[in-house]
XYZ file of C-alpha atoms in Angstrom:
734
model
C 21.263 -302.761 1.098
C 19.107 -299.878 -0.345
C 18.290 -299.664 3.773
C 21.114 -300.677 5.273
C 22.611 -298.221 2.896
C 21.248 -295.213 3.851
C 20.847 -296.051 7.385
C 25.084 -295.886 7.833
C 24.990 -292.546 5.813
C 22.604 -291.290 8.121
C 23.939 -292.252 11.159
C 27.584 -291.520 10.108
C 26.239 -287.738 9.291
C 24.652 -287.222 12.035
C 27.024 -289.318 14.309
C 30.212 -286.548 12.619
C 27.582 -283.911 13.052
C 27.148 -284.351 17.007
C 31.504 -285.324 17.500
C 32.305 -281.807 15.404
C 30.064 -279.588 17.709
C 31.486 -281.114 20.463
C 34.326 -280.269 19.737
C 33.795 -276.799 18.174
C 31.922 -276.326 21.305
C 35.028 -277.676 23.631
C 37.881 -276.276 21.501
C 36.172 -272.739 21.865
C 36.882 -272.065 25.245
C 38.800 -269.681 26.880
C 40.529 -271.290 29.454
C 37.848 -271.880 31.656
C 33.726 -271.322 30.180
C 32.110 -268.220 31.538
C 30.939 -268.784 35.206
C 33.951 -270.870 35.734
C 37.542 -269.274 36.730
C 40.979 -271.298 36.522
C 43.104 -272.436 40.057
C 46.489 -271.662 39.695
C 48.991 -273.596 37.980
C 45.992 -275.797 37.024
C 44.211 -276.924 33.746
C 41.536 -276.685 36.304
C 38.591 -274.398 36.345
C 36.096 -274.796 38.983
C 32.460 -272.912 39.011
C 31.285 -269.480 40.665
C 29.983 -271.636 43.148
C 33.011 -273.370 44.632
C 34.629 -270.658 44.732
C 35.339 -268.994 48.335
C 32.735 -271.907 49.427
C 35.153 -272.689 52.587
C 36.412 -275.535 50.927
C 39.225 -276.177 49.185
C 38.741 -277.320 45.250
C 41.554 -276.722 43.897
C 44.830 -277.972 43.858
C 46.896 -275.166 45.576
C 44.231 -274.119 47.131
C 43.458 -270.574 46.032
C 39.751 -271.086 45.588
C 39.798 -269.782 49.540
C 42.934 -267.414 49.373
C 41.910 -264.590 51.269
C 43.211 -262.280 48.399
C 40.627 -263.690 45.586
C 37.631 -264.157 48.249
C 38.127 -261.113 50.404
C 35.415 -258.347 50.271
C 37.246 -255.380 51.638
C 34.403 -253.212 53.109
C 32.897 -254.070 56.288
C 34.531 -253.064 60.111
C 38.321 -253.553 60.579
C 38.390 -250.814 63.222
C 39.666 -253.893 65.826
C 41.807 -255.075 63.877
C 43.694 -251.648 62.663
C 43.233 -250.214 66.894
C 46.787 -249.575 68.603
C 47.228 -251.951 71.406
C 49.621 -251.486 74.363
C 52.324 -252.595 74.501
C 54.016 -254.591 77.579
C 57.278 -255.322 78.756
C 59.397 -257.866 77.936
C 58.531 -261.224 80.403
C 60.963 -262.472 81.959
C 60.767 -266.546 82.186
C 63.342 -268.727 83.958
C 64.567 -271.666 81.118
C 65.478 -274.034 83.455
C 60.924 -273.866 84.718
C 60.336 -275.438 81.382
C 59.041 -279.242 81.463
C 61.482 -280.936 79.336
C 59.533 -283.681 77.009
C 58.823 -287.248 78.236
C 60.135 -289.566 74.806
C 58.431 -292.408 76.426
C 55.172 -290.649 77.566
C 54.808 -288.694 73.901
C 54.361 -285.642 76.062
C 56.566 -282.393 76.614
C 56.719 -278.903 76.445
C 58.801 -276.371 73.811
C 59.737 -272.733 75.672
C 61.151 -269.713 73.688
C 60.960 -266.976 76.485
C 57.903 -267.011 78.315
C 55.942 -269.002 75.692
C 55.220 -272.496 76.003
C 53.627 -274.713 73.450
C 52.485 -278.136 75.197
C 51.377 -281.369 73.813
C 50.257 -285.823 75.530
C 48.944 -284.501 78.542
C 45.557 -284.603 80.427
C 46.206 -281.517 83.238
C 47.918 -278.116 83.119
C 51.326 -278.634 84.130
C 52.673 -276.812 87.325
C 56.265 -276.951 86.689
C 56.312 -273.794 84.364
C 58.040 -270.665 84.836
C 55.379 -268.666 86.480
C 55.852 -265.561 84.042
C 54.601 -267.109 81.819
C 52.106 -264.982 78.909
C 51.236 -266.890 76.021
C 50.463 -270.948 76.705
C 49.248 -273.311 73.819
C 47.689 -276.535 74.451
C 46.079 -276.988 71.471
C 45.326 -281.034 70.482
C 45.403 -282.114 74.460
C 43.749 -284.178 76.123
C 42.057 -282.009 78.122
C 38.584 -282.492 79.271
C 38.086 -279.554 82.717
C 39.071 -276.471 83.307
C 39.682 -275.597 87.108
C 40.941 -273.312 89.875
C 43.726 -275.057 90.206
C 44.667 -275.827 86.692
C 45.863 -271.544 86.531
C 46.542 -270.295 89.895
C 50.003 -270.353 89.139
C 50.374 -268.703 85.934
C 49.130 -265.329 86.482
C 50.420 -263.455 84.263
C 49.196 -264.856 81.084
C 47.716 -262.963 78.768
C 46.991 -265.324 75.692
C 45.996 -268.492 76.284
C 44.800 -271.145 73.435
C 43.392 -274.311 74.698
C 42.128 -276.080 70.725
C 41.189 -279.208 69.693
C 41.173 -280.475 73.080
C 38.635 -282.462 74.820
C 37.007 -279.768 77.091
C 33.435 -280.793 78.242
C 33.552 -279.277 81.496
C 34.810 -275.005 82.863
C 34.460 -275.784 86.630
C 32.829 -272.252 88.558
C 36.224 -269.937 89.107
C 38.657 -272.128 86.331
C 39.963 -268.631 85.457
C 39.804 -266.580 88.913
C 42.244 -264.853 88.859
C 43.639 -264.365 85.665
C 43.636 -260.668 85.851
C 46.466 -260.252 82.366
C 44.532 -263.009 80.245
C 43.104 -261.306 77.097
C 42.813 -263.985 74.616
C 40.962 -267.161 75.306
C 40.077 -269.652 72.215
C 39.000 -272.945 73.230
C 37.238 -273.789 70.155
C 36.433 -277.068 68.789
C 35.877 -278.866 71.624
C 33.262 -280.670 73.736
C 31.417 -277.460 75.440
C 28.176 -277.501 76.444
C 27.563 -274.925 79.009
C 28.396 -272.020 79.691
C 27.291 -270.470 82.813
C 27.413 -267.798 85.331
C 30.968 -268.393 87.694
C 32.579 -269.715 84.147
C 34.260 -266.449 83.692
C 34.607 -265.250 86.849
C 38.047 -262.714 87.142
C 38.690 -262.491 83.224
C 38.943 -258.184 84.047
C 40.832 -258.211 80.986
C 40.116 -260.281 78.879
C 39.479 -258.794 75.294
C 38.642 -262.176 72.781
C 36.755 -265.146 73.772
C 36.479 -267.890 70.693
C 34.511 -270.804 71.845
C 33.144 -271.828 68.064
C 32.309 -275.495 67.516
C 31.825 -277.011 70.304
C 28.436 -278.018 71.236
C 26.846 -275.476 73.333
C 23.105 -275.466 74.321
C 23.231 -272.555 76.212
C 25.637 -269.122 77.245
C 25.212 -267.412 79.676
C 27.543 -264.142 80.179
C 26.715 -262.238 83.005
C 30.282 -262.904 83.929
C 31.104 -259.727 82.030
C 28.326 -257.967 82.655
C 29.356 -254.551 81.841
C 32.917 -255.027 80.632
C 34.420 -252.177 79.566
C 37.534 -254.727 78.039
C 36.058 -257.686 76.089
C 35.333 -256.501 72.757
C 35.181 -260.157 70.650
C 33.284 -262.941 71.017
C 33.027 -265.728 68.832
C 29.876 -268.597 69.510
C 29.516 -269.938 65.429
C 28.609 -273.730 64.841
C 27.075 -274.969 68.140
C 23.480 -275.829 69.225
C 22.562 -272.652 70.160
C 18.799 -270.497 70.483
C 17.554 -267.147 70.346
C 15.869 -268.061 74.029
C 19.033 -269.640 75.889
C 21.963 -266.743 75.167
C 21.774 -264.350 77.602
C 24.445 -260.797 77.248
C 24.716 -258.232 80.199
C 25.252 -254.972 79.021
C 28.703 -255.134 77.130
C 29.757 -251.820 76.105
C 32.915 -252.576 74.524
C 31.508 -255.386 72.671
C 32.500 -254.486 68.509
C 32.828 -258.003 66.869
C 29.717 -261.407 67.624
C 29.768 -264.445 65.572
C 26.877 -266.196 65.848
C 27.375 -268.252 62.329
C 24.956 -271.717 62.081
C 23.294 -272.291 65.113
C 19.839 -273.003 65.855
C 18.740 -269.282 66.178
C 15.207 -269.326 64.762
C 14.458 -265.760 65.023
C 15.851 -261.982 66.452
C 14.220 -259.974 69.272
C 13.892 -256.958 70.931
C 15.550 -257.472 73.234
C 18.290 -259.765 72.356
C 20.711 -256.781 71.301
C 19.349 -254.871 73.389
C 22.354 -254.404 75.585
C 25.427 -254.461 73.199
C 25.420 -250.412 72.065
C 28.759 -250.379 70.521
C 28.545 -253.601 68.052
C 30.232 -252.909 64.482
C 30.412 -256.040 63.631
C 27.897 -259.238 63.746
C 27.355 -262.025 62.027
C 23.820 -264.533 62.589
C 24.588 -266.550 58.950
C 23.138 -270.545 58.753
C 20.939 -269.901 60.967
C 17.523 -270.900 60.784
C 16.076 -267.256 61.454
C 12.826 -266.177 60.053
C 11.412 -263.593 61.887
C 13.048 -260.377 62.717
C 11.689 -258.063 65.096
C 10.763 -254.372 63.790
C 12.743 -253.537 66.743
C 16.014 -255.810 66.821
C 18.351 -253.512 66.291
C 16.915 -250.423 67.348
C 20.588 -249.756 69.267
C 22.858 -250.767 66.931
C 22.781 -247.263 65.612
C 27.030 -247.914 65.467
C 26.759 -251.021 63.278
C 28.359 -251.442 60.357
C 28.720 -254.718 58.517
C 25.425 -257.519 59.097
C 25.448 -260.677 57.657
C 22.154 -262.475 58.030
C 23.194 -264.940 54.560
C 21.639 -268.033 54.283
C 18.771 -268.611 56.571
C 14.740 -268.683 56.197
C 13.524 -265.284 55.993
C 10.470 -265.008 53.617
C 10.351 -261.428 54.629
C 10.804 -258.138 55.913
C 9.351 -255.302 57.554
C 9.971 -252.144 55.601
C 11.632 -250.812 58.812
C 14.230 -253.394 59.889
C 17.135 -252.020 59.049
C 16.059 -247.954 59.927
C 18.369 -247.550 63.010
C 21.126 -249.021 60.834
C 22.303 -245.441 59.600
C 25.745 -245.948 59.465
C 25.915 -249.693 57.611
C 27.958 -250.316 54.873
C 28.437 -253.933 54.217
C 25.213 -255.711 54.539
C 24.421 -259.289 53.337
C 21.450 -261.303 53.229
C 21.239 -263.290 50.465
C 20.669 -267.591 50.603
C 17.616 -266.320 52.189
C 13.753 -267.294 50.221
C 12.457 -264.141 50.051
C 9.874 -264.056 47.450
C 10.598 -260.670 46.253
C 12.876 -258.072 48.434
C 11.555 -255.026 48.622
C 13.907 -251.656 47.848
C 12.061 -249.636 50.442
C 13.584 -251.711 53.279
C 17.354 -250.422 51.693
C 16.581 -246.998 51.529
C 17.964 -246.707 55.453
C 20.963 -247.799 54.717
C 22.442 -244.879 52.501
C 26.284 -245.621 53.481
C 25.722 -249.137 51.820
C 29.455 -250.102 50.229
C 29.022 -253.930 49.554
C 25.697 -255.858 49.302
C 24.753 -259.397 48.942
C 21.273 -260.706 48.122
C 22.251 -263.786 45.554
C 19.357 -266.177 45.250
C 16.908 -263.734 46.215
C 14.548 -262.206 43.350
C 14.428 -258.734 42.817
C 12.062 -257.913 40.284
C 9.735 -255.360 40.620
C 11.859 -252.492 41.805
C 12.983 -249.607 39.261
C 15.260 -249.512 37.156
C 17.164 -246.661 38.476
C 16.859 -248.086 42.444
C 20.276 -248.880 43.484
C 21.550 -245.218 42.035
C 20.659 -244.400 45.469
C 23.180 -246.054 47.025
C 25.953 -243.802 46.088
C 28.461 -245.244 47.575
C 28.553 -249.048 46.733
C 30.838 -250.041 45.659
C 30.301 -254.091 45.819
C 27.327 -255.926 44.138
C 26.432 -259.515 44.855
C 22.970 -260.773 42.925
C 21.052 -263.537 42.086
C 20.826 -263.177 38.085
C 23.103 -261.494 35.944
C 19.957 -258.772 33.999
C 19.853 -257.766 37.411
C 23.465 -256.451 37.249
C 22.748 -254.252 33.987
C 19.449 -252.826 34.930
C 19.181 -252.409 38.652
C 22.712 -251.411 39.195
C 25.011 -250.163 36.130
C 27.006 -248.352 37.839
C 28.537 -250.441 40.296
C 31.472 -251.431 39.198
C 32.182 -254.760 41.023
C 28.627 -256.402 40.031
C 28.168 -260.094 40.279
C 27.205 -262.905 38.547
C 29.393 -260.369 35.678
C 27.099 -263.309 32.778
C 24.794 -264.963 32.015
C 26.181 -267.044 30.160
C 24.637 -265.474 26.656
C 25.663 -261.727 27.183
C 28.913 -260.103 29.188
C 28.195 -256.709 30.375
C 29.635 -254.982 27.218
C 28.296 -257.025 24.765
C 24.795 -259.228 23.800
C 26.724 -262.031 22.694
C 29.501 -262.486 24.166
C 32.011 -265.366 21.788
C 32.857 -264.679 18.807
C 31.793 -268.036 17.598
C 28.270 -267.293 18.757
C 27.925 -264.071 16.699
C 29.395 -265.848 13.742
C 27.383 -268.856 14.164
C 23.904 -267.275 14.494
C 24.513 -265.136 11.273
C 25.672 -268.409 9.909
C 23.015 -270.721 11.278
C 20.033 -267.512 10.000
C 21.200 -267.766 6.493
C 21.581 -271.362 5.826
C 18.109 -271.463 7.621
C 16.210 -268.437 5.755
C 18.096 -269.515 2.574
C 17.166 -272.813 2.355
C 13.495 -273.088 3.465
C 13.122 -270.774 1.669
C 14.571 -273.303 -1.218
C 11.926 -275.208 -0.280
C 9.379 -273.662 -1.063
C 9.882 -272.170 -4.050
C 10.108 -276.121 -4.667
C 7.853 -276.501 -3.690
C 5.954 -274.112 -5.264
C 6.699 -274.229 -8.563
C 5.950 -278.439 -8.641
C 3.055 -279.942 -10.367
C 2.850 -283.394 -9.614
C 3.707 -283.460 -5.994
C 1.639 -284.680 -3.924
C -0.693 -281.916 -2.948
C -1.322 -283.328 0.939
C 2.181 -283.274 1.303
C 3.405 -280.083 -0.541
C 0.616 -278.694 2.109
C 2.941 -279.665 5.752
C 5.918 -279.658 4.220
C 5.559 -275.991 3.045
C 4.226 -275.308 6.516
C 6.889 -276.468 7.905
C 9.221 -274.464 6.199
C 7.678 -271.767 7.135
C 8.128 -272.540 10.713
C 11.540 -273.173 10.140
C 12.377 -270.155 8.576
C 10.725 -268.357 11.097
C 13.063 -269.780 13.660
C 16.377 -268.035 11.058
C 14.750 -264.434 11.074
C 14.845 -264.691 15.066
C 18.524 -266.083 14.851
C 19.141 -262.490 11.885
C 17.187 -260.213 14.374
C 19.494 -261.553 17.710
C 22.392 -261.114 15.327
C 20.884 -257.361 13.951
C 20.394 -256.229 17.914
C 24.204 -257.718 19.063
C 26.187 -255.519 16.083
C 23.253 -252.482 17.463
C 24.585 -252.855 21.009
C 27.993 -253.532 20.240
C 30.531 -252.024 23.003
C 27.453 -250.637 25.452
C 25.085 -253.446 26.016
C 25.265 -252.739 29.739
C 24.061 -249.349 29.183
C 20.933 -251.085 26.608
C 20.806 -254.065 28.719
C 17.768 -253.571 30.549
C 15.681 -251.223 27.625
C 16.533 -254.546 26.218
C 14.337 -257.219 27.906
C 12.205 -255.230 29.294
C 11.546 -253.649 25.842
C 8.288 -254.999 23.631
C 10.366 -255.883 20.800
C 12.408 -258.922 23.034
C 9.188 -260.039 23.834
C 7.676 -260.148 20.243
C 11.163 -261.440 19.016
C 10.317 -264.110 21.712
C 6.968 -265.057 20.590
C 8.033 -265.693 16.882
C 10.700 -267.570 18.408
C 8.024 -270.028 20.513
C 6.126 -270.328 17.529
C 8.737 -271.242 14.737
C 9.864 -274.357 17.626
C 6.448 -275.069 19.060
C 4.542 -275.398 15.246
C 6.937 -277.650 14.032
C 6.747 -279.979 16.986
C 3.019 -279.776 16.113
C 3.893 -280.384 12.622
C 6.295 -282.901 12.620
C 4.416 -285.176 15.123
C 0.969 -284.490 12.552
C 3.297 -285.836 10.086
C 4.582 -288.570 11.904
C 0.853 -290.704 12.318
C -0.346 -289.314 9.129
C 2.769 -291.261 7.703
C 2.556 -294.242 10.322
C -0.672 -294.859 9.131
C -0.614 -294.533 5.953
C 2.718 -297.465 5.415
C 1.941 -299.764 8.086
C -1.815 -300.042 7.269
C -1.492 -299.351 3.303
C -4.786 -300.849 2.376
C -6.545 -299.215 5.079
C -4.459 -296.083 4.594
C -5.972 -295.529 1.632
C -9.381 -295.410 2.289
C -8.408 -292.676 4.735
C -6.490 -290.423 3.039
C -6.050 -286.891 4.205
C -7.760 -284.823 1.993
C -5.506 -281.536 1.070
C -9.134 -278.709 2.735
C -8.377 -281.170 5.867
C -4.784 -280.487 5.985
C -4.508 -276.803 5.423
C -7.672 -276.582 8.416
C -5.246 -279.250 10.276
C -2.853 -276.270 9.505
C -4.417 -273.689 10.611
C -5.556 -274.973 13.967
C -1.131 -276.008 14.125
C -0.525 -272.559 13.288
C -3.334 -271.100 15.792
C -2.641 -273.486 18.478
C 1.305 -272.179 18.635
C 0.698 -268.371 19.084
C -1.892 -269.023 21.943
C 0.991 -271.281 23.343
C 3.173 -268.178 22.603
C 1.162 -265.112 23.601
C -0.347 -266.979 27.354
C 2.580 -265.722 28.879
C 2.720 -261.926 26.951
C -1.302 -261.462 28.944
C -1.023 -263.927 32.077
C 2.387 -261.895 32.932
C 1.532 -258.953 31.254
C 2.523 -256.034 33.651
C 6.337 -257.316 33.466
C 7.639 -258.609 29.852
C 10.104 -261.286 32.454
C 9.023 -264.769 30.651
C 10.485 -263.606 27.620
C 13.016 -260.606 28.361
C 15.304 -263.259 31.495
C 18.678 -263.027 29.128
C 19.508 -261.294 26.563
C 18.373 -263.380 23.396
C 14.463 -263.519 25.335
C 14.658 -267.215 24.430
C 12.692 -268.529 28.167
C 14.600 -271.860 28.719
C 15.129 -271.496 32.270
C 17.668 -273.456 32.870
C 19.751 -270.521 33.660
C 17.287 -269.884 36.689
C 15.025 -272.399 37.253
C 12.578 -270.917 39.219
C 12.653 -267.432 37.533
C 9.258 -265.744 36.396
C 6.737 -268.436 34.868
C 9.344 -270.857 35.459
C 6.028 -273.277 35.969
C 4.917 -271.990 32.021
C 7.918 -272.759 30.188
C 8.299 -276.198 32.482
C 4.855 -277.379 30.996
C 5.471 -276.143 27.066
C 9.382 -277.577 27.390
C 8.616 -281.022 29.844
C 5.027 -281.125 28.219
C 4.332 -280.071 25.672
C 7.692 -280.367 23.358
C 8.411 -283.920 25.408
C 5.270 -285.677 24.452
C 5.446 -284.746 21.501
C 9.044 -286.017 21.514
C 7.630 -289.306 22.370
C 4.974 -289.845 20.520
C 7.165 -289.044 17.248
C 10.080 -291.116 18.679
C 7.909 -294.380 19.192
C 5.739 -294.111 16.299
C 9.127 -294.020 13.643
C 10.154 -297.183 15.773
C 6.669 -298.806 15.595
C 6.923 -298.041 11.661
C 10.130 -298.844 11.214
C 9.892 -302.181 12.298
C 6.538 -303.132 10.942
C 8.813 -302.166 6.985
C 11.372 -304.199 8.012
C 8.939 -307.338 8.806
C 6.521 -306.674 5.853
C 8.240 -304.864 3.358
C 8.368 -308.528 1.181
C 4.916 -309.109 1.539
C 2.869 -305.471 1.512
C 2.440 -303.856 -1.285
C 4.900 -301.109 0.219
C 6.431 -298.278 -2.670
C 10.438 -297.596 -2.693
C 8.799 -294.242 -3.077
C 7.410 -294.606 0.267
C 9.610 -296.412 2.114
C 12.509 -294.622 1.083
C 10.387 -291.127 1.888
C 9.681 -293.027 5.522
C 13.849 -293.477 5.733
C 14.464 -290.094 4.586
C 12.142 -288.670 7.501
C 13.314 -290.838 10.195
C 16.632 -288.589 10.314
C 14.503 -285.610 9.837
C 12.245 -287.034 13.538
C 15.871 -287.534 14.653
C 17.256 -284.023 14.376
C 14.460 -283.256 16.567
C 15.017 -285.751 18.509
C 19.664 -285.045 19.033
C 17.721 -280.690 19.366
C 15.188 -281.568 22.381
C 16.331 -284.407 23.914
C 19.880 -282.335 25.569
C 17.420 -279.403 25.886
C 15.123 -281.251 27.936
C 17.243 -283.375 29.604
C 18.781 -279.625 31.082
C 15.699 -278.613 32.315
C 14.672 -281.494 35.019
C 18.493 -281.187 36.001
C 17.756 -276.881 36.466
C 14.278 -277.784 38.431
C 16.071 -280.965 40.369
C 18.155 -277.603 41.261
C 21.056 -279.550 39.729
C 23.500 -276.801 38.818
C 24.072 -275.904 34.968
C 27.299 -274.023 33.810
C 25.557 -271.009 32.471
C 27.658 -270.918 29.360
C 25.525 -273.773 28.259
C 22.316 -271.801 27.480
C 23.765 -269.387 25.099
C 24.859 -272.772 23.472
C 22.016 -274.113 23.503
C 20.466 -271.407 22.186
C 22.130 -270.661 18.979
C 23.584 -274.419 18.199
C 20.901 -276.762 19.148
C 17.878 -275.242 19.045
C 17.594 -274.184 15.626
C 19.633 -276.749 14.268
C 17.147 -278.374 12.858
C 15.544 -275.493 11.469
C 19.058 -275.850 8.946
C 19.388 -279.495 8.298
C 15.530 -280.382 7.646
C 15.289 -278.411 3.934
C 18.739 -281.135 3.583
C 16.630 -283.782 4.306
C 13.245 -283.800 3.623
C 12.825 -281.995 0.159
C 16.627 -281.807 -1.538
C 17.143 -285.090 -0.916
C 14.394 -286.033 -2.926
C 14.614 -288.162 -6.654
C 11.893 -285.882 -7.732
C 13.806 -282.268 -6.262
C 17.381 -283.703 -8.078
C 14.893 -284.351 -11.522
C 13.684 -280.979 -11.362
C 17.482 -279.544 -10.684
C 18.672 -281.243 -13.757
C 16.384 -280.298 -16.094
C 16.259 -276.380 -14.424
C 19.281 -273.443 -14.896
C 21.360 -275.234 -12.905
C 21.177 -278.986 -14.557
C 21.821 -276.964 -17.795
C 24.764 -275.489 -16.815
C 25.776 -278.501 -14.433
C 25.837 -280.907 -17.674
C 27.061 -278.514 -19.782
C 30.216 -278.415 -17.466
C 29.622 -282.119 -17.013
C 30.287 -281.833 -20.697
C 32.970 -280.150 -21.517
C 34.938 -282.034 -18.225
C 34.288 -285.065 -20.733
C 35.015 -283.526 -23.689
C 37.834 -282.634 -22.244
C 39.565 -285.669 -20.856
C 38.472 -287.510 -23.753
C 40.918 -284.712 -25.432
C 43.818 -285.491 -22.630
C 43.552 -289.141 -23.540
C 43.641 -288.985 -26.981
C 46.812 -286.856 -26.629
C 48.515 -289.029 -23.999
C 48.234 -291.912 -26.694
C 49.739 -290.623 -29.203
C 52.331 -289.089 -27.399
C 52.630 -293.196 -26.602
C 53.170 -293.957 -29.369
C 55.648 -291.670 -30.049
C 57.753 -291.841 -26.678
C 57.945 -294.789 -28.429
C 60.563 -294.128 -31.032
C 62.383 -291.061 -28.497
C 66.185 -291.227 -28.355
C 67.752 -292.983 -25.412
C 69.594 -288.962 -24.371
C 66.059 -287.023 -25.314
C 64.345 -289.654 -22.231
C 67.600 -288.401 -20.246
C 66.531 -285.196 -20.516
């Protein structure tokens, strides 16, 4: 029964703590956790990465809403320019193909605007004066000169969502008024000379979402009208795309193609280009002279390519550039001198790019900078503290104003640190004043208490620094995270956690040998001298583990200074400086220790269960083993989530940014706070010493007073009962 009672109580306590922690975490969240944002008219919180990614995730679609996603910096001249007003055309309303219900086709005509559906060829019985023709979601497979020969007044032609595979030579001959041609979402594979001949007034050509592998725009040579070309989401390579001299071209969109390089002559004949987008290609090389003739470029998008390095002069001709997006490229470390020529920059996207070894005031050079999109939160506070609109806005622990953002984290830091320090101090006091205690066990537990107390000291210092930086963290973040104070604080926490793991592993093995082999174990009992030497070795190993990254990355404090709490979990940024060493510690040393502890205690309790009736195992050893089982279980509860989060992060599975703060404050140190309760305060000898001390005397005196008071009241109650038996009825009624 003793085993079942202890097991049930311990399991209940741990389950209650886990459930309570989950509830506290859940109910302490804002409307949405840090790093996520609330969808309109719902309770759904979407992570930052899901906003403005081209896929609607919120019920009302507000995650892709223009007002939420739009960065107004960039080129707007084309949209805002004055356009000529054409005289109203007159069309005969009788010249409109009527809807034929049986054939499920027909046209709707309003003035000179015609919308048709259900056709496999362009109908020839419409008014020759039509100015806008819309043939979306029809079944057109090719375009020939005969299709539009009758309609020479067309200014806008929509041919989206058809099955057009072929443009025959001279298909648009005579369309001198056509200014908008939309061929999006078709099956085109080749654009060659002759396809667009005759389009002398064309301003916009949209041919996105086709299957184009080769495009030659020689038909537009020296065009003074063509201003916009969209060839995104095709299969074009750099050597299968030819642009003639296009002096009027302002906007060129080549997103999501197969372009792998930008040569010096690729864009050389587009002198007035103001916006160029090459996002989502396979560009790995940009010639240093690639942009030499693009000094009017104001917006450049090179995001999501395969660039690993960039020539320092590649942006030199782009002095007028106001918006640059080069994020999501595997650039190891972007030197700031690459960006120096862009003094008019207003919006910069460098997501998922490391920017470690640059000056703290590097981005102060860009006086007009309005938007910055970084990989890491601390880049905002480090390199661009004067840029108002900087993303990401948090690292899950700190905000732009405070070291610890949430009030619960602030309170928990102080509460857990005080409990940890006081609890372990009481353990040390109890173990030092003990006269008949097992010396070896005392040595082990004293050292464990010291290592656990260091975690409390670490949290208390974090609490003091949070007060110190309250309201000014944005200005002081880089100074704090790059300081030796932060590094030493991180080392303190690392020493605490690693020494604890080593001692617990050592104690587990020592208890295993003693309990599972009591006769043989008595002959190889650990001597006090051996225990002291073992503890010294473990402290040395723990200190070395904490110091190695300081020496190895001595030119940078970023191993411990990745965030304001100075602890290198590397779950919010799994591949930051020293990620390999962090993985070695948490997935190597700590996981190995956890496996040893778990295996040893499972084997130990199986042995106890099987042999408790036949083995001369003392009741004290059995109780200690059960109690220590729960000590180890708390370590499993603490380290298992960290290990799982670490593995998820290394697998590039996104981890919520705010989890980092909760892990550091609650999960990491909780066993240090709980251990004293489990391995000292619940022992019979501790309770016996407490009853003998002044606390016990006070308790016993209070207990005697309470007993005497209860006894007096019981006697008085009996006397009252006897009296009540003879009271008159009218007295009772009152």
